[in-house]
Amino acid sequence: MNIFVCIKQVPDTETKITPNGDGTYIETSSIKWIMNPYDEFAVEQALLTKQANSGSTVTVVRVGGVKDTEALRTALAMGADDAILVESDDNLDSFMTAKALKGAIEKSGKTADVIFTGKQAIDDDCLQVPQLLAGMLNIPSVSVVVGCEEAGGAFTLKREVEGGALEVYEVKSPALIACNKGLNTPRYASLPGIMKAKRKPLAQHSLADVGVSDADRRVKYSNFQLPPEKPAGKKFEAMDEGVQASVVAEVVGLLRNEAKVI
Amino acid sequence: MAKVLVFTEITSDNVKSVTYEILGKLAGNDVDVAAVGQVPAGAVTELAKYGAANVHSLKGDNLDKYSPEGYANALKEFIGNGGYDYVFAGSTSLAKDLIPRLSGMFDAGMASEVTNFTMDGGTFAGTRPLFAGKCLAKVEIEGPKPHFITVRPNALGMPTSENAAAGNAADASVNAGEIRAAIKEIIKGASEKLDLTEANIIVSGGRAMKEAANFKILDELADAIGATVGASRAAVDSGYAPHSMQVGQTGKTVAPSLYIACGISGAIQHLAGMRTSKCIVAINTDPDAPIFTKADYGIVGDLFQIVPILTEEFKKIM
Ligand SMILES: Cc1cc2nc3c(=O)[nH]c(=O)nc-3n(C[C@H](O)[C@H](O)[C@H](O)COP(=O)(O)OP(=O)(O)OC[C@H]3O[C@@H](n4cnc5c(N)ncnc54)[C@H](O)[C@@H]3O)c2cc1C
């Protein structure tokens, strides 16, 4: 099987976010970048699928900055075979990203049997790229996947929906599978894996190489700003059993009369 | 004035309340509503009250169960024929999956999970949180129409003024086309309550809950005030609650009127999921827990003592 995984680099979840000077994006100079957490599940599922299907290859694809190829190297160290980077300094929108990924997959000369992605990137939180990419490639997709079994190129997938319910899908390859937390436990890259990763092929293309131009922009962002700070709240001491009943009564009263949420 | 379609879902004869929130904001535009399947007469009346000019029930083969391809094909045809400038939907599990695929079929742009928007002169401009709510930005859509927008439930609030429209009910026959990824089975969830993403009140438990059985006291509190129960990642990772209950950066993003955090420290990744709650109550034994800096009302106390008293107190007034 030709297995592809799409990954993104995002700011570490602990990062303090500051808007840049003209409010068009955030300050990126001192950010620690990590592999998007959901993409780790995608890489792991790709590797598991490869292990179950001898002769398969896993190709990781990323659209993003050239300087930092760490997430691609991490995926290679985990066991992916080769990598593609589409160079882009821009903060692209979902449409451009999906189109670039499609272009990169096509340029690889391989037809994807299955594509794994994370269910969402935790920087822009758009949840669009997997579905857009599947639509552009005209293949079916299943998103928010927490269960994945494969046999003979057919997948049984569990997708999480409201109220903790699961929809069970059956789909034959080619298909796109967008992974959620809980699907598997991503492996760590071993030391030999990290050494090997340095010698694995990493192709680089420009946006133009994969057919993306500024005319593909669909979403314009501006006015990046921090959310308004909440005024300080009221705090009540209730460690002492003697005051608990009166404190609770007071808070419930405030919820009803001041906050008006009950 | 723009020609707008609001896509809605009907679950057990009810329209999702986010649909009414969206309709309220769209007052002054030419607005239709569409759902796959039959929109019940009661729902049509209600939608008309909030501004729906026409309410379309989309019908065709292979649409009894959701599939991204089937729904996208059916809506593609309907939206194309209707000449809509904008398509809105609540940001539900289904819409998050469907709308991006649909927008791509039109080569069109989409703004995900906006928390506010304007339609000045028939042109959309929205606000949306990025980086798990650590940042807000203005979002505009360019390129071919229709433009697609999903709206986070509970963010806009229910409309307060009347905005009645005709509410003509119409059936449209649509074509689901080829469906390659089909639902074989639906496994029911643990909870019959409103999903966290739609809940108006949430009671969440953290690592301090100590074991799954202790969530019973949160269930009792939730029952008293019609809330849904959530959990921190520490509680989920410790096996006290399923992942579907997790609130936060790698869990669900919620926007209830009231969020009661019990034994949750307030780590940045937890705050990411619940910071837009209108009112936050925190119960924690540590007076310096970071959650208190975000709480409107903080109770420094042992949750095992406070929560049962809280439940009794709520019962008195509900
Ligand atoms: C990539 C990434 C993603 C993450 N995503 C999420 C996410 O989606 N959601 C999430 O929640 N976390 C997430 N986390 C984890 C997060 O960093 C915290 O570890 C987690 O939120 C802590 O959960 P907690 O507050 O329940 O536990 P703790 O931090 O252990 O806090 C327990 C609190 O309970 C209090 N307490 C103890 N006993 C009592 C008592 N009897 N009564 C009252 N209070 C008591 C303590 O004072 C303490 O404040 C993520 C982390 C990473 C790195």
XYZ file of C-alpha atoms and ligand atoms in Angstrom:
633
model
C 0.000 0.000 0.000
C 1.071 3.586 -0.616
C 0.409 5.187 2.736
C 0.598 8.956 3.161
C 0.507 10.974 6.392
C -0.014 14.737 6.473
C 1.506 16.521 9.435
C 1.808 20.089 10.670
C 4.102 21.917 13.068
C 2.280 23.977 15.661
C 3.297 26.012 18.710
C 3.743 23.926 21.863
C 0.499 23.923 23.861
C 2.208 25.811 26.729
C 3.223 28.678 24.408
C 2.143 32.167 25.330
C 0.628 33.608 22.163
C 1.225 37.290 21.268
C -0.228 39.029 18.201
C 2.402 40.496 15.851
C 2.827 44.232 15.283
C 0.255 44.730 12.535
C -2.204 42.130 13.853
C -1.947 39.923 10.759
C -0.664 36.871 12.645
C 1.175 36.000 15.836
C 4.772 36.635 16.898
C 6.599 33.471 15.841
C 10.240 34.280 16.619
C 10.497 32.648 20.056
C 8.006 29.829 19.656
C 8.826 26.209 20.408
C 7.274 24.148 17.607
C 5.994 20.616 18.038
C 4.281 18.074 15.819
C 0.527 18.744 15.985
C -0.601 16.350 18.772
C -3.337 14.684 16.663
C -0.842 14.040 13.855
C 1.122 11.746 16.167
C -1.847 9.376 16.154
C -1.929 9.615 12.352
C 1.757 8.728 12.032
C 1.343 5.795 14.418
C -1.704 4.472 12.527
C 0.195 4.746 9.241
C 3.069 2.725 10.705
C 0.692 0.088 12.101
C -0.971 -0.191 8.686
C 2.428 -0.572 7.027
C 3.431 -3.316 9.482
C 0.280 -5.269 8.645
C 0.828 -4.963 4.878
C 4.284 -6.023 3.750
C 5.744 -4.042 0.887
C 3.957 -0.846 1.962
C 5.617 2.541 2.266
C 4.798 5.490 4.489
C 5.394 8.975 3.077
C 5.012 12.009 5.357
C 3.997 15.321 3.844
C 4.119 18.745 5.394
C 3.409 22.248 4.141
C 5.379 24.850 6.053
C 8.614 26.640 6.872
C 11.876 25.359 5.420
C 14.099 26.115 8.394
C 12.434 23.722 10.727
C 11.930 20.214 9.399
C 11.841 18.663 12.856
C 8.333 17.214 12.681
C 9.196 15.455 9.406
C 12.409 14.083 10.905
C 10.462 12.898 13.949
C 8.028 11.003 11.735
C 10.934 9.492 9.778
C 12.588 8.489 13.060
C 9.351 6.826 14.159
C 9.556 4.683 11.018
C 8.192 6.546 7.990
C 10.124 5.853 4.781
C 10.363 9.216 3.080
C 9.180 12.787 3.438
C 7.996 15.706 1.348
C 8.170 19.334 2.418
C 6.256 21.976 0.521
C 8.077 25.176 1.379
C 5.884 27.998 2.528
C 6.681 30.803 4.907
C 3.138 31.981 4.685
C 0.457 31.262 7.119
C -1.677 29.538 4.478
C -5.412 29.033 4.697
C -6.965 25.558 4.729
C -7.846 25.620 1.029
C -4.266 26.447 -0.026
C -2.864 23.850 2.369
C -5.145 21.104 1.066
C -4.337 22.029 -2.521
C -0.596 21.985 -1.755
C -0.889 18.573 -0.091
C -2.769 17.234 -3.099
C -0.093 18.633 -5.414
C 2.689 17.108 -3.325
C 1.052 13.676 -3.249
C 0.546 13.754 -7.023
C 4.116 14.909 -7.610
C 5.418 11.923 -5.633
C 4.376 9.733 -8.558
C 2.514 7.386 -6.199
C -1.232 7.025 -5.931
C -2.314 7.171 -2.313
C -4.142 4.065 -1.091
C -4.738 5.640 2.269
C -4.012 9.068 3.745
C -3.866 9.640 7.497
C -4.142 13.097 9.073
C -4.854 14.461 12.531
C -8.490 15.452 13.050
C -7.481 19.088 13.579
C -4.424 21.323 13.821
C -4.285 22.968 17.223
C -3.012 26.323 15.899
C -5.768 27.526 13.571
C -8.324 24.955 14.836
C -10.102 25.051 11.450
C -10.818 21.307 10.958
C -11.003 21.713 7.213
C -7.891 20.299 5.549
C -8.683 16.553 5.789
C -12.154 16.915 4.283
C -10.961 19.412 1.652
C -8.091 17.170 0.619
C -10.372 14.132 0.365
C -12.840 16.158 -1.688
C -10.087 17.441 -3.999
C -8.777 13.896 -4.525
C -12.348 12.616 -4.851
C -11.867 9.934 -2.217
C -14.094 9.223 0.796
C -13.065 10.477 4.213
C -13.915 9.662 7.800
C -12.930 12.128 10.520
C -12.541 12.139 14.318
C -11.566 8.469 14.107
C -10.964 6.620 17.400
C -10.932 3.059 16.055
C -9.287 1.714 12.887
C -9.118 -1.894 11.712
C -7.854 -2.854 8.300
C -8.066 -6.097 6.346
C -7.296 -6.505 2.660
C -7.464 -2.773 1.942
C -10.856 -2.340 3.634
C -11.149 -0.244 6.781
C -13.629 -0.429 9.649
C -13.526 2.953 11.337
C -15.121 4.285 14.486
C -15.923 7.988 14.418
C -16.769 9.880 17.580
C -19.860 12.079 17.528
C -22.035 13.898 20.080
C -22.751 12.353 23.466
C -19.855 9.901 23.161
C -21.703 7.909 20.471
C -19.680 6.138 17.780
C -20.520 5.835 14.094
C -18.985 2.726 12.555
C -17.978 3.189 8.904
C -16.848 0.672 6.368
C -14.744 1.926 3.504
C -12.408 0.444 0.932
C -9.155 2.117 0.019
C -8.446 4.706 -1.288
C -9.681 6.738 1.667
C -8.672 9.532 3.994
C -8.730 8.907 7.745
C -8.524 11.847 10.177
C -7.344 10.599 13.580
C -8.412 11.558 17.103
C -6.799 11.006 20.478
C -7.550 7.529 21.828
C -6.945 5.772 18.494
C -3.563 4.327 19.494
C -0.467 5.063 21.574
C 2.142 6.774 19.404
C 5.575 5.177 19.622
C 8.704 7.078 20.571
C 11.463 7.441 18.043
C 14.312 5.105 18.994
C 17.937 6.248 18.911
C 18.760 4.061 15.872
C 15.546 5.412 14.320
C 16.745 8.982 14.816
C 20.144 8.151 13.267
C 18.489 6.431 10.293
C 16.053 9.304 9.793
C 18.924 11.619 8.887
C 19.642 9.560 5.775
C 16.051 9.085 4.617
C 14.922 11.008 1.517
C 13.282 14.403 2.046
C 11.964 16.045 -1.129
C 11.407 19.797 -1.155
C 9.033 21.695 -3.406
C 7.915 25.289 -3.652
C 4.224 26.207 -3.567
C 4.444 26.974 -7.302
C 5.887 23.458 -7.918
C 2.719 21.943 -6.507
C 0.388 24.323 -8.332
C -0.574 26.731 -5.559
C -0.594 30.508 -6.008
C -1.987 33.471 -4.148
C -5.145 33.249 -6.263
C -5.983 30.154 -4.183
C -6.380 32.171 -0.995
C -9.930 31.923 0.303
C -9.732 33.232 3.858
C -8.241 36.513 5.038
C -7.269 37.065 8.664
C -6.672 40.386 10.395
C -6.953 42.020 13.828
C -5.190 39.257 15.772
C -5.652 40.214 19.401
C -5.687 38.715 22.857
C -9.116 37.891 24.273
C -10.362 40.463 26.782
C -9.244 39.723 30.345
C -12.006 38.840 32.747
C -12.335 41.053 35.816
C -11.202 39.281 38.994
C -13.857 37.035 40.494
C -15.045 36.567 44.060
C -13.335 33.937 46.189
C -14.804 32.306 49.267
C -12.966 30.394 51.984
C -14.823 27.172 52.843
C -12.288 24.684 54.184
C -13.942 24.963 57.576
C -17.091 22.800 57.753
C -18.834 25.437 59.851
C -18.988 27.964 56.989
C -19.637 25.642 54.059
C -23.436 25.795 54.067
C -23.526 29.593 54.182
C -20.812 29.983 51.515
C -22.599 27.606 49.162
C -25.913 29.374 49.732
C -24.265 32.695 48.965
C -22.666 31.427 45.740
C -25.934 29.887 44.561
C -27.629 33.221 45.297
C -25.012 35.047 43.223
C -25.416 32.590 40.350
C -29.110 33.308 40.327
C -29.204 37.049 41.039
C -25.859 38.463 39.914
C -24.642 36.174 37.103
C -28.236 35.154 36.206
C -27.142 31.771 34.857
C -29.448 29.569 36.929
C -28.789 41.983 1.382
C -27.383 38.523 0.909
C -29.203 35.318 0.050
C -28.413 32.921 2.852
C -29.045 29.260 3.572
C -28.834 27.934 7.113
C -28.253 24.202 7.176
C -29.706 22.525 10.234
C -30.009 19.081 11.752
C -33.181 17.688 13.230
C -32.678 15.347 16.147
C -35.696 13.692 17.732
C -38.017 16.306 16.148
C -35.994 19.246 17.476
C -33.930 21.783 15.613
C -30.526 22.358 17.199
C -30.697 25.604 19.174
C -27.582 27.006 17.463
C -29.768 27.331 14.338
C -31.944 29.896 16.131
C -28.836 31.707 17.351
C -27.645 32.012 13.738
C -31.067 33.126 12.464
C -31.129 35.870 15.098
C -27.861 37.316 13.798
C -29.012 37.125 10.180
C -31.993 39.452 10.609
C -32.245 41.755 7.581
C -31.050 39.137 5.078
C -32.994 36.811 2.847
C -32.742 33.566 4.816
C -33.812 29.996 4.043
C -33.316 26.910 6.178
C -32.680 23.376 4.918
C -32.400 20.006 6.602
C -31.916 16.517 5.230
C -35.147 14.612 5.847
C -38.535 15.898 6.938
C -38.639 19.105 8.959
C -41.562 18.637 11.382
C -44.377 21.216 11.165
C -43.679 22.470 14.686
C -40.069 23.133 13.789
C -41.116 25.033 10.644
C -43.322 27.330 12.753
C -40.504 27.918 15.198
C -37.956 28.582 12.425
C -40.357 31.073 10.809
C -40.613 32.955 14.099
C -36.848 33.443 14.033
C -36.695 34.607 10.410
C -36.787 31.645 8.005
C -38.448 32.614 4.704
C -38.476 29.078 3.275
C -37.860 25.815 5.071
C -36.688 23.018 2.790
C -36.921 19.317 3.573
C -34.333 17.581 1.389
C -35.326 14.095 0.357
C -33.709 11.358 -1.679
C -32.339 7.830 -1.584
C -29.426 6.888 0.677
C -29.878 9.854 2.988
C -31.451 8.092 5.966
C -28.024 7.867 7.577
C -25.346 10.545 7.473
C -22.401 10.130 5.150
C -20.031 12.944 4.194
C -20.269 12.104 0.501
C -24.039 11.590 0.356
C -24.891 14.743 2.282
C -22.298 16.813 0.398
C -23.592 15.655 -3.002
C -27.198 16.326 -2.022
C -26.471 19.804 -0.689
C -24.183 20.712 -3.591
C -27.026 20.376 -6.026
C -29.565 22.116 -3.788
C -27.309 25.076 -2.941
C -26.206 25.495 -6.550
C -29.811 25.640 -7.771
C -30.814 28.028 -4.984
C -28.187 30.648 -5.856
C -27.168 31.226 -2.247
C -24.356 33.659 -1.365
C -23.723 32.195 2.067
C -24.270 28.864 3.777
C -24.245 28.784 7.589
C -24.367 25.833 9.974
C -23.846 25.243 13.679
C -20.476 23.723 14.411
C -21.767 20.243 15.295
C -19.917 16.940 14.752
C -21.805 16.496 11.505
C -21.249 20.017 10.166
C -17.553 19.974 11.073
C -17.229 16.913 8.872
C -19.587 17.942 6.080
C -19.169 21.671 5.481
C -15.434 21.689 4.620
C -15.972 18.967 2.027
C -18.899 20.890 0.595
C -16.974 24.180 0.467
C -14.210 22.422 -1.471
C -16.757 21.146 -4.006
C -17.588 24.787 -4.776
C -13.898 25.780 -4.775
C -15.080 28.177 -2.076
C -13.756 29.439 1.238
C -14.985 28.560 4.692
C -14.678 30.142 8.141
C -14.790 27.553 10.934
C -16.374 27.984 14.349
C -16.901 31.718 14.435
C -18.064 33.069 17.788
C -19.517 36.273 16.385
C -20.180 37.823 12.986
C -21.684 40.747 11.074
C -23.309 40.865 7.638
C -22.802 44.553 6.834
C -24.151 45.333 3.368
C -24.607 41.624 2.825
C -20.896 40.874 3.354
C -19.746 38.507 6.054
C -17.036 39.326 8.590
C -16.513 37.072 11.571
C -14.520 36.689 14.751
C -12.950 33.395 15.610
C -10.672 32.061 18.315
C -7.332 30.557 17.257
C -4.613 28.793 19.239
C -7.218 27.204 21.509
C -8.775 30.558 22.310
C -5.514 32.227 23.339
C -6.038 34.637 20.464
C -8.944 36.128 18.507
C -8.901 37.286 14.888
C -11.174 38.814 12.304
C -11.953 36.435 9.452
C -13.222 37.321 5.976
C -13.849 35.055 3.015
C -12.647 35.719 -0.526
C -13.090 34.010 -3.882
C -16.022 32.139 -5.423
C -19.420 32.034 -3.717
C -21.195 30.600 -1.860
C -19.101 31.211 1.239
C -19.395 28.719 4.080
C -19.448 29.447 7.801
C -19.840 27.279 10.897
C -20.817 28.908 14.193
C -19.895 27.644 17.650
C -23.015 26.680 19.660
C -23.912 28.980 22.606
C -21.527 31.694 21.411
C -24.018 34.124 19.842
C -26.793 33.666 22.373
C -30.491 33.277 21.663
C -32.109 36.186 19.774
C -34.095 38.523 21.969
C -36.118 40.454 19.387
C -38.796 39.141 17.051
C -37.805 38.666 13.411
C -40.651 36.653 11.930
C -40.675 35.572 8.274
C -42.986 33.526 6.042
C -41.672 30.051 6.857
C -42.991 28.381 3.709
C -42.403 24.640 3.927
C -41.150 22.961 0.763
C -39.833 19.555 -0.211
C -36.829 19.247 -2.515
C -35.652 16.053 -4.102
C -31.889 15.649 -4.016
C -29.378 13.079 -5.185
C -26.893 11.500 -2.761
C -24.841 9.981 -5.579
C -22.243 7.315 -4.900
C -21.452 6.677 -1.225
C -18.173 4.891 -0.578
C -17.839 5.480 3.165
C -21.133 4.359 4.669
C -22.245 4.001 8.264
C -22.697 0.351 9.135
C -23.750 0.786 12.729
C -24.155 3.432 15.431
C -22.937 2.560 18.911
C -24.887 4.556 21.481
C -22.991 6.879 23.760
C -22.767 6.658 27.506
C -24.787 9.818 27.947
C -28.329 10.663 26.941
C -27.685 14.219 28.041
C -26.867 17.127 25.756
C -23.377 16.894 24.326
C -20.718 18.981 26.069
C -20.327 21.204 23.016
C -24.008 22.154 23.165
C -24.600 22.059 26.910
C -25.710 25.224 28.670
C -24.359 24.060 32.041
C -21.336 21.812 32.601
C -20.034 20.232 35.803
C -16.488 18.934 35.357
C -14.302 16.785 37.581
C -10.502 16.602 37.677
C -7.829 14.345 39.072
C -9.123 15.122 42.559
C -12.168 12.906 41.879
C -9.836 9.995 42.782
C -11.939 7.277 41.121
C -14.648 6.771 38.512
C -17.303 5.905 41.111
C -16.929 9.339 42.686
C -18.293 10.967 39.518
C -21.669 9.947 40.967
C -21.694 13.117 43.082
C -21.155 15.190 39.932
C -23.955 13.283 38.164
C -26.284 14.151 41.034
C -25.331 17.808 40.859
C -25.778 17.727 37.079
C -29.223 16.136 37.394
C -30.317 18.859 39.800
C -29.537 21.666 37.323
C -29.852 19.968 33.921
C -26.100 19.941 33.299
C -23.756 17.685 31.335
C -20.724 16.191 33.094
C -17.204 16.791 31.768
C -13.689 15.944 32.928
C -10.100 17.115 32.793
C -7.504 15.171 30.895
C -5.930 13.993 34.141
C -9.286 12.436 35.101
C -9.631 10.858 31.640
C -6.046 9.559 31.563
C -6.542 8.077 35.038
C -9.554 6.182 33.698
C -12.210 7.994 35.765
C -14.086 9.164 32.663
C -14.161 8.368 28.914
C -12.315 10.589 26.439
C -15.621 11.825 25.015
C -16.038 13.736 28.305
C -12.692 15.530 28.113
C -12.769 19.315 27.991
C -9.716 21.158 26.723
C -7.146 21.513 24.004
C -7.184 17.819 23.093
C -10.754 17.367 24.255
C -13.855 19.406 23.546
C -14.181 23.142 23.276
C -17.239 24.237 25.205
C -19.087 27.521 25.666
C -21.757 27.017 28.354
C -23.408 29.746 30.423
C -22.137 28.062 33.579
C -19.049 25.868 34.042
C -18.432 24.323 37.461
C -14.854 22.994 37.788
C -14.448 20.550 40.678
C -10.908 19.613 41.697
C -9.382 20.935 38.482
C -6.151 22.924 38.772
C -6.723 25.053 35.654
C -3.811 24.031 33.412
C -3.505 26.094 30.246
C -4.712 23.176 28.088
C -7.847 22.789 30.200
C -8.552 26.520 30.133
C -8.197 26.358 26.349
C -11.389 24.334 26.168
C -13.578 26.221 28.638
C -12.334 29.777 28.940
C -15.200 31.176 26.885
C -17.745 29.881 29.420
C -19.865 32.856 30.473
C -19.642 32.114 34.196
C -17.041 29.889 35.855
C -17.297 28.412 39.348
C -14.223 26.658 40.768
C -14.082 24.370 43.778
C -10.536 23.564 44.861
C -8.701 22.901 48.134
C -5.658 24.867 46.953
C -6.299 28.618 47.310
C -3.498 29.266 44.778
C -4.819 26.940 42.047
C -4.626 28.799 38.688
C -8.313 28.037 37.987
C -9.216 30.689 40.591
C -7.744 33.410 38.377
C -10.351 32.539 35.715
C -13.261 31.839 38.058
C -16.103 34.291 38.598
C -16.869 32.529 41.863
C -14.221 30.489 43.646
C -14.837 28.207 46.589
C -11.719 27.146 48.490
C -12.900 23.849 49.863
C -13.009 20.067 49.562
C -15.183 19.102 46.628
C -16.392 15.970 48.417
C -17.937 18.225 51.059
C -18.966 21.184 48.875
C -20.555 19.409 45.894
C -23.295 17.572 47.885
C -24.207 20.816 49.689
C -24.301 22.605 46.339
C -26.634 19.939 44.940
C -29.037 20.369 47.887
C -28.907 24.155 47.618
C -29.702 24.052 43.871
C -32.579 21.612 44.478
C -34.137 24.178 46.799
C -34.335 26.843 44.097
C -34.861 24.833 40.892
C -0.520 18.439 24.463
C -1.338 18.483 25.727
C -2.710 18.503 25.631
C -3.508 18.547 26.779
N -4.872 18.591 26.640
C -5.637 18.684 27.761
C -7.064 18.770 27.667
O -7.648 18.717 26.579
N -7.784 18.887 28.804
C -7.196 18.941 30.043
O -7.934 19.055 31.040
N -5.858 18.833 30.167
C -5.073 18.705 29.053
N -3.734 18.569 29.205
C -3.203 18.298 30.568
C -3.016 19.496 31.436
O -1.735 20.045 31.213
C -3.150 19.103 32.928
O -2.251 18.072 33.211
C -4.538 18.636 33.338
O -5.518 19.550 32.896
C -4.613 18.530 34.845
O -5.848 18.011 35.225
P -6.440 18.290 36.663
O -6.575 19.746 36.866
O -7.657 17.458 36.831
O -5.344 17.649 37.623
P -4.290 18.323 38.583
O -3.475 19.324 37.869
O -3.625 17.218 39.288
O -5.185 19.150 39.593
C -6.012 18.595 40.555
C -6.550 19.736 41.390
O -7.470 19.244 42.333
C -7.291 19.926 43.557
N -7.802 19.039 44.608
C -7.257 17.924 45.132
N -8.095 17.351 46.035
C -9.200 18.119 46.069
C -10.437 18.037 46.788
N -10.694 17.037 47.619
N -11.358 18.991 46.555
C -11.109 20.014 45.698
N -9.961 20.145 45.001
C -9.026 19.194 45.190
C -5.819 20.209 43.636
O -5.580 21.316 44.477
C -5.483 20.498 42.169
O -5.608 21.877 41.884
C -2.909 18.536 28.070
C -1.518 18.521 28.163
C -0.728 18.499 27.013
C 0.760 18.497 27.176
